[in-house]
Coordinates of C-alpha atoms and ligand atoms in Angstrom, one line a residue:
M22 CA -9.0 4.3 -20.8
N23 CA -8.0 1.1 -22.5
T24 CA -8.1 -1.8 -20.2
K25 CA -6.2 -4.4 -21.0
I26 CA -6.6 -7.9 -19.4
I27 CA -4.2 -10.4 -18.9
S28 CA -4.4 -14.0 -17.6
V29 CA -1.9 -14.9 -14.8
T30 CA -1.4 -18.6 -13.4
E31 CA 0.3 -19.4 -10.2
E32 CA 3.4 -20.8 -12.2
E33 CA 6.4 -19.0 -11.5
E34 CA 7.9 -20.0 -15.0
G35 CA 7.3 -18.1 -18.5
Q36 CA 5.1 -15.1 -16.8
D37 CA 7.9 -12.6 -16.6
R38 CA 6.8 -10.5 -19.5
I39 CA 3.4 -10.1 -17.8
Y40 CA 4.7 -9.0 -14.6
R41 CA 7.5 -6.6 -16.0
E42 CA 4.2 -4.7 -18.4
A43 CA 2.4 -4.8 -14.6
S44 CA 5.1 -3.2 -12.7
E45 CA 6.0 -0.6 -15.3
R46 CA 2.7 0.1 -15.0
I47 CA 2.6 0.7 -11.2
K48 CA 5.8 2.9 -11.2
Q49 CA 4.8 5.0 -13.9
G50 CA 1.8 6.2 -11.8
G51 CA -1.0 3.7 -13.4
L52 CA -3.7 1.3 -12.0
V53 CA -3.6 -2.5 -11.7
A54 CA -6.2 -4.9 -10.2
F55 CA -4.6 -8.2 -9.0
P56 CA -5.9 -11.1 -7.5
T57 CA -4.8 -11.5 -3.5
E58 CA -5.9 -14.8 -1.1
T59 CA -8.7 -12.5 0.2
V60 CA -10.3 -10.2 -2.5
Y61 CA -9.2 -8.4 -5.9
G62 CA -7.2 -5.1 -4.8
L63 CA -7.2 -2.1 -7.4
G64 CA -3.6 -1.2 -6.7
A65 CA -1.2 1.7 -7.2
N66 CA 2.3 3.1 -6.2
G67 CA 1.4 3.7 -2.4
L68 CA 4.0 6.8 -2.1
D69 CA 2.9 8.4 -5.0
E70 CA 0.1 11.0 -4.2
E71 CA -1.1 11.1 -7.9
A72 CA -1.3 7.3 -8.4
A73 CA -3.3 7.1 -5.2
A74 CA -5.9 10.0 -6.3
K75 CA -6.5 7.7 -9.2
I76 CA -7.4 4.7 -7.5
Y77 CA -10.1 7.1 -5.5
A78 CA -11.5 8.8 -8.5
A79 CA -11.8 5.0 -10.4
K80 CA -13.6 3.5 -7.5
G81 CA -15.8 6.6 -6.7
R82 CA -14.2 6.7 -3.1
P83 CA -14.3 9.5 -0.8
S84 CA -11.0 10.4 -0.2
D85 CA -11.3 10.2 3.5
N86 CA -11.4 6.4 3.8
P87 CA -7.5 5.5 3.7
L88 CA -5.5 2.6 1.3
I89 CA -4.2 -0.5 3.0
L90 CA -0.5 -0.7 1.8
H91 CA 0.4 -4.3 -0.1
I92 CA 4.3 -5.3 0.8
A93 CA 6.2 -8.5 -0.1
E94 CA 9.0 -8.2 2.8
V95 CA 9.3 -7.0 6.3
E96 CA 12.3 -4.6 5.5
Q97 CA 9.5 -2.8 3.2
L98 CA 7.8 -2.2 6.5
E99 CA 10.6 -0.7 8.6
K100 CA 10.8 2.1 5.7
I101 CA 6.5 2.9 6.2
V102 CA 6.1 3.0 9.5
R103 CA 7.6 5.0 12.7
C104 CA 7.7 1.6 14.8
I105 CA 7.1 -1.6 15.1
P106 CA 5.1 -2.5 18.4
D107 CA 5.6 -6.2 19.8
A108 CA 2.2 -6.9 19.7
A109 CA 2.7 -6.3 16.0
K110 CA 5.9 -8.2 16.2
K111 CA 4.0 -11.6 17.3
M112 CA 1.0 -11.3 14.8
I113 CA 3.8 -10.3 11.6
E114 CA 5.7 -13.8 12.8
T115 CA 2.7 -15.7 13.0
Y116 CA 0.2 -14.4 10.1
W117 CA 1.8 -12.9 7.4
P118 CA 2.1 -13.4 4.9
G119 CA -1.8 -13.6 5.4
P120 CA -5.2 -11.9 5.6
L121 CA -3.9 -9.9 8.3
T122 CA -3.9 -5.8 8.2
I123 CA -2.1 -4.0 11.0
V124 CA -2.5 -0.3 11.8
F125 CA 0.9 1.6 12.5
E126 CA 1.8 5.4 13.1
K127 CA 3.1 6.2 9.5
A128 CA 6.4 7.0 8.5
D129 CA 7.0 10.5 6.7
C130 CA 7.5 9.2 3.6
V131 CA 3.9 7.7 3.6
P132 CA 2.0 10.7 1.8
Y133 CA -1.8 11.6 3.3
G134 CA -3.1 11.2 -0.1
T135 CA -2.9 7.7 0.9
T136 CA -3.9 7.7 4.6
G137 CA -6.8 9.7 4.1
G138 CA -5.2 12.3 6.1
L139 CA -4.3 9.8 9.3
E140 CA -1.4 9.8 10.9
T141 CA -1.4 6.2 10.7
V142 CA -1.1 3.5 7.8
A143 CA -2.4 0.3 7.5
V144 CA -0.3 -2.2 5.8
R145 CA -0.6 -6.1 5.1
M146 CA 1.6 -8.6 3.6
P147 CA -0.6 -10.8 1.1
D148 CA -0.2 -14.5 1.0
H149 CA -1.0 -14.8 -2.9
I150 CA 1.8 -15.9 -5.6
V151 CA 0.4 -12.9 -7.8
A152 CA 0.3 -9.9 -5.4
R153 CA 3.8 -10.6 -3.8
R154 CA 5.5 -10.9 -7.1
L155 CA 3.9 -8.0 -8.6
I156 CA 4.9 -6.0 -5.2
K157 CA 8.3 -7.1 -5.7
E158 CA 9.0 -6.3 -9.1
S159 CA 7.5 -2.8 -8.7
G160 CA 9.6 -2.1 -6.1
V161 CA 7.2 -0.2 -4.0
P162 CA 4.3 -0.4 -1.5
I163 CA 1.3 -1.2 -3.8
A164 CA -1.8 1.0 -2.3
A165 CA -4.7 -1.1 -3.0
P166 CA -8.5 -1.4 -1.8
S167 CA -10.6 -3.6 -3.0
A168 CA -11.1 -3.3 -6.8
N169 CA -14.9 -2.7 -6.8
R170 CA -16.6 0.4 -7.5
S171 CA -17.5 2.1 -4.0
G172 CA -20.9 0.4 -3.1
R173 CA -20.5 -3.0 -4.7
P174 CA -19.4 -6.1 -3.2
S175 CA -15.7 -6.7 -3.1
P176 CA -14.6 -8.7 -6.2
T177 CA -13.9 -12.2 -5.8
K178 CA -13.3 -13.3 -9.6
A179 CA -12.0 -11.1 -12.3
S180 CA -15.2 -10.5 -13.6
H181 CA -16.0 -8.5 -11.1
V182 CA -13.3 -6.2 -11.5
V183 CA -14.2 -6.1 -15.1
E184 CA -17.8 -5.5 -14.1
D185 CA -17.1 -2.4 -12.0
L186 CA -14.1 -0.8 -13.4
F187 CA -13.5 -1.6 -17.0
G188 CA -12.3 1.3 -18.7
K189 CA -10.9 2.8 -15.3
V190 CA -8.0 0.9 -14.9
D191 CA -5.0 0.4 -17.0
L192 CA -4.8 -3.4 -16.5
I193 CA -6.5 -6.2 -14.8
L194 CA -4.5 -9.3 -13.9
D195 CA -6.8 -12.6 -13.9
G196 CA -5.7 -15.1 -11.3
G197 CA -9.3 -17.1 -11.0
M198 CA -11.3 -17.1 -8.0
V199 CA -9.8 -16.3 -4.8
G200 CA -9.5 -18.1 -2.0
I201 CA -11.0 -16.6 1.4
G202 CA -13.5 -14.2 -0.4
L203 CA -13.7 -11.8 2.5
E204 CA -11.2 -8.7 3.2
S205 CA -8.5 -9.3 5.8
T206 CA -9.2 -8.7 9.2
I207 CA -7.7 -5.3 10.2
V208 CA -6.1 -4.5 13.8
D209 CA -4.7 -1.2 15.4
V210 CA -1.8 -1.5 17.3
T211 CA -0.9 2.1 18.0
V212 CA -3.3 1.5 21.1
T213 CA -3.0 -0.8 23.8
P214 CA -4.2 -3.5 23.7
P215 CA -4.4 -3.6 20.2
V216 CA -7.9 -3.4 18.7
I217 CA -9.9 -5.1 15.5
L218 CA -11.2 -2.7 13.6
R219 CA -12.6 -5.1 10.9
P220 CA -13.1 -8.6 11.3
G221 CA -11.5 -11.2 9.2
Y222 CA -10.4 -15.0 8.4
I223 CA -7.8 -14.2 11.4
T224 CA -10.4 -14.0 14.2
Q225 CA -10.5 -12.4 17.7
E226 CA -9.9 -16.1 19.1
M227 CA -6.5 -16.4 17.1
L228 CA -5.2 -13.2 18.2
T229 CA -6.2 -13.5 22.0
A230 CA -4.6 -16.9 22.1
L231 CA -1.4 -15.4 20.3
L232 CA -1.1 -12.2 22.5
K233 CA -2.3 -14.1 25.6
Q234 CA -4.5 -10.6 26.4
E235 CA -8.1 -9.7 25.2
I236 CA -8.3 -8.3 22.1
R237 CA -11.5 -6.4 21.4
L238 CA -13.4 -5.5 18.5
D239 CA -14.0 -1.7 17.6
P240 CA -17.4 -1.0 19.6
A241 CA -18.9 0.7 16.7
F242 CA -19.4 -3.0 15.4
L243 CA -21.2 -4.3 18.2
Q244 CA -23.8 -1.3 18.1
G245 CA -24.5 -2.2 14.1
I246 CA -22.9 0.8 13.0
A247 CA -24.9 3.4 14.8
A248 CA -24.8 6.7 13.8
D249 CA -23.4 8.3 16.5
V250 CA -20.7 5.5 16.9
K251 CA -17.8 6.6 14.8
P252 CA -15.8 3.4 13.7
K253 CA -11.9 3.8 13.4
A254 CA -11.5 2.5 10.3
P255 CA -13.4 5.2 8.4
G256 CA -14.3 2.8 5.6
M257 CA -16.4 1.0 8.1
K258 CA -18.9 3.9 8.3
Y259 CA -20.1 3.7 5.1
R260 CA -23.2 1.7 4.2
H261 CA -21.0 -0.5 2.0
Y262 CA -23.2 -2.5 0.0
A263 CA -26.7 -2.9 -0.2
P264 CA -28.1 -5.2 -2.5
K265 CA -31.0 -3.7 -5.2
A266 CA -33.6 -6.1 -3.2
D267 CA -34.6 -5.9 0.3
L268 CA -32.2 -8.2 2.3
V269 CA -33.5 -9.9 5.1
I270 CA -31.6 -12.3 7.6
V271 CA -33.3 -14.8 9.5
E272 CA -31.6 -15.5 13.0
G273 CA -32.4 -18.8 15.3
S274 CA -31.6 -22.3 15.3
P275 CA -30.5 -23.0 12.0
Y276 CA -33.3 -25.7 11.8
H277 CA -36.3 -23.0 12.6
A278 CA -34.9 -20.4 10.6
A279 CA -35.0 -22.7 7.5
K280 CA -38.5 -23.3 8.0
K281 CA -39.2 -19.8 8.6
I282 CA -37.5 -18.6 5.8
A283 CA -39.5 -21.1 3.5
E284 CA -42.7 -19.9 4.8
L285 CA -41.9 -16.4 4.5
A286 CA -40.9 -17.2 0.8
A287 CA -43.9 -19.1 -0.2
K288 CA -46.0 -15.9 1.4
Q289 CA -44.0 -13.3 -0.7
A290 CA -44.5 -15.9 -3.8
A291 CA -47.7 -15.7 -3.3
E292 CA -47.9 -12.0 -3.3
G293 CA -46.5 -12.0 -6.7
K294 CA -42.8 -11.2 -5.5
R295 CA -39.8 -12.4 -6.7
V296 CA -38.2 -14.0 -3.7
G297 CA -34.4 -14.9 -3.4
I298 CA -32.8 -17.3 -0.8
I299 CA -29.3 -18.0 0.5
G300 CA -29.5 -20.9 2.2
T301 CA -26.8 -23.3 3.4
K302 CA -26.5 -27.2 1.7
E303 CA -28.0 -28.7 5.1
F304 CA -31.5 -27.4 4.7
Q305 CA -31.7 -26.9 0.5
D306 CA -34.5 -29.2 0.5
D307 CA -36.8 -27.0 2.7
Y308 CA -36.6 -24.5 0.1
Q309 CA -39.1 -25.0 -2.5
T310 CA -39.9 -21.8 -3.7
G311 CA -38.0 -18.5 -5.1
L312 CA -34.4 -18.6 -6.6
V313 CA -32.6 -20.7 -4.3
K314 CA -28.5 -20.2 -3.7
I315 CA -26.4 -22.9 -2.1
I316 CA -24.1 -20.6 -0.1
G317 CA -22.0 -23.7 1.1
T318 CA -22.1 -26.0 4.2
R319 CA -22.1 -24.8 8.1
E320 CA -19.4 -27.6 8.7
E321 CA -17.2 -25.7 7.0
E322 CA -17.7 -21.8 7.3
E323 CA -15.0 -21.3 4.8
T324 CA -17.1 -22.3 1.9
I325 CA -19.7 -19.4 3.2
A326 CA -17.3 -16.7 3.4
H327 CA -15.8 -17.9 -0.1
N328 CA -19.3 -17.6 -1.9
L329 CA -21.1 -14.6 -0.1
Y330 CA -19.8 -11.9 -2.3
H331 CA -20.6 -13.7 -5.7
I332 CA -23.9 -14.6 -4.6
L333 CA -24.7 -11.2 -3.7
R334 CA -23.7 -9.8 -7.4
E335 CA -25.8 -13.1 -8.9
F336 CA -29.0 -12.0 -7.1
D337 CA -28.5 -8.1 -8.5
E338 CA -28.4 -9.6 -11.9
A339 CA -31.4 -11.7 -11.1
Q340 CA -33.3 -8.8 -10.0
V341 CA -35.5 -10.1 -7.3
D342 CA -37.6 -8.8 -5.1
I343 CA -36.7 -9.7 -1.7
I344 CA -33.9 -11.9 -0.4
Y345 CA -33.8 -14.1 2.9
S346 CA -30.8 -15.6 4.2
E347 CA -29.9 -17.7 7.0
G348 CA -27.6 -16.4 9.7
F349 CA -24.7 -17.7 11.1
P350 CA -23.0 -18.2 14.7
E351 CA -20.9 -15.1 15.4
D352 CA -17.7 -16.3 16.7
H353 CA -14.5 -17.2 14.8
F354 CA -14.9 -16.7 11.3
G355 CA -18.5 -16.1 11.7
Q356 CA -18.1 -13.1 13.2
A357 CA -16.6 -11.6 9.8
I358 CA -19.4 -13.6 7.6
M359 CA -22.2 -11.8 10.1
N360 CA -20.4 -8.4 9.7
R361 CA -20.4 -8.4 6.1
L362 CA -23.9 -10.0 5.8
E363 CA -25.5 -7.9 8.1
K364 CA -24.0 -4.7 6.6
A365 CA -25.3 -6.0 3.3
A366 CA -28.8 -6.1 5.2
G367 CA -28.8 -2.9 6.3
N368 CA -29.2 -4.6 9.9
K369 CA -32.8 -5.8 8.6
I370 CA -32.8 -9.1 10.9
I371 CA -35.5 -11.4 11.9
K372 CA -34.5 -13.2 15.5
L373 CA -36.6 -16.2 16.1
S374 CA -37.7 -16.5 19.8
D375 CA -35.4 -17.8 22.4
E376 CA -37.6 -20.1 22.8
A377 CA -37.6 -21.6 19.8
R378 CA -34.0 -21.8 19.8
T379 CA -33.6 -24.0 23.0
R380 CA -36.7 -26.1 22.0
D381 CA -34.9 -27.0 19.1
A382 CA -31.1 -26.9 20.4
S383 CA -30.7 -30.8 19.3
F384 CA -30.7 -29.3 15.6
S385 CA -28.4 -26.6 15.8
Ligands
TXA8 O1 -8.2 -8.1 2.0 C1 -7.7 -6.6 1.6 O2 -7.8 -6.0 3.0 C2 -8.2 -6.1 0.6 C3 -7.3 -6.5 -0.3 C4 -7.2 -5.7 -1.4 O3 -6.0 -6.6 0.2 N1 -8.6 -4.7 0.6 C5 -9.3 -3.9 1.3 O4 -8.8 -2.5 1.2 O5 -10.3 -4.5 1.7 P1 -10.3 -1.5 1.4 O6 -9.5 -0.5 1.2 O7 -11.7 -2.3 0.6 O8 -10.5 -2.0 3.1 C6 -9.7 -0.8 4.0 C7 -10.4 -0.7 4.9 C8 -11.3 0.8 5.1 O9 -12.3 0.2 6.1 C9 -10.4 1.8 5.5 O10 -10.9 2.8 6.3 C10 -9.7 0.6 6.7 O11 -9.1 -0.2 5.8 N2 -8.3 1.3 6.8 C11 -7.4 1.8 6.3 N3 -6.0 2.7 6.6 C12 -6.7 2.8 8.0 C13 -5.9 3.0 9.2 N4 -4.7 4.3 8.9 N5 -6.6 3.4 10.4 C14 -7.9 3.0 10.3 N6 -8.4 2.3 9.2 C15 -7.9 1.9 8.2
MG9 MG1 -13.4 -2.3 0.2

């Protein structure tokens, strides 16, 4: 298949031809990759089972893993779900458009080929000019998983989509690097109280404050996706992405973790291993050995989320043998960051002793 790549800007003007072409592709059952505020999506008409099947084929995705339907207006939601519970209404008012996906009971018009056979459907209204205009002009909800090959990190730039899907999709809209860099939060409102199936930029704390009740995380997360606990978001059971090299997270006070990483890196390097380090700006001077990638600053965890996936891709290219990463606090947005990092590490974590943590509370 010929894959066309077109650059789009966030300007409204002068791009009519691009959107006309892209929306025609969608209407005709084709595949169009496009930027959203979280990660790039691989879009197709979500009400067309055959079009959805092409998504699974292009990604190499298991067919029991359902797709998120992307909409541009709330009126579209009413057509694809059975009912909108009060909790969802509040979330929509506050966080749509935005990085929040809500799981509802599906209406009959949504094919099982989109929902992986489930009676529920996940819906999101993205907050990105390109995504919204594409959905509006297509006139249908757009089913879109992250635009990576199954088992690769989600794409945060169009070049990542090209790496994974060139020749497998009709069109890639290149809108530059995305803002957030991690996939949306998923909340299931078909149960009371609602449950978070995947943590993201809209945090557990934000939803708890909004709904004035405790919103819990699907227990499957807390137990590190053990084989016998089935996550409610089918996609979360797959070992999403494993870097080619072993990835080890070092947790403890940031100060001690950085010292430990530097020590482990020096030891591995002395044995002739090629070492990678994922560290924060605060501790960059500690790292003297190995290929060091500064992921962001602890003062702004958004920077860490923004850079995580493209750094993991860069390490695959660099062909290191082992990667050490600093760990991050698991509250607020950190919950999502650690969820993705732990999955990439296959839960290989070195926890420094509590003694070291308390001794060094002043540095954390
Ligand atoms: O930020 C995002 O959500 C991005 C952009 C493109 O919008 N999309 C994305 O899609 O991350 P995907 O397919 O990579 O991840 C969707 C997740 C999967 O883990 C899937 O199992 C879960 O959502 N999911 C979809 N429909 C569901 C449903 N009805 N019930 C439970 N989980 C569902
Ligand atoms: Mg994905």
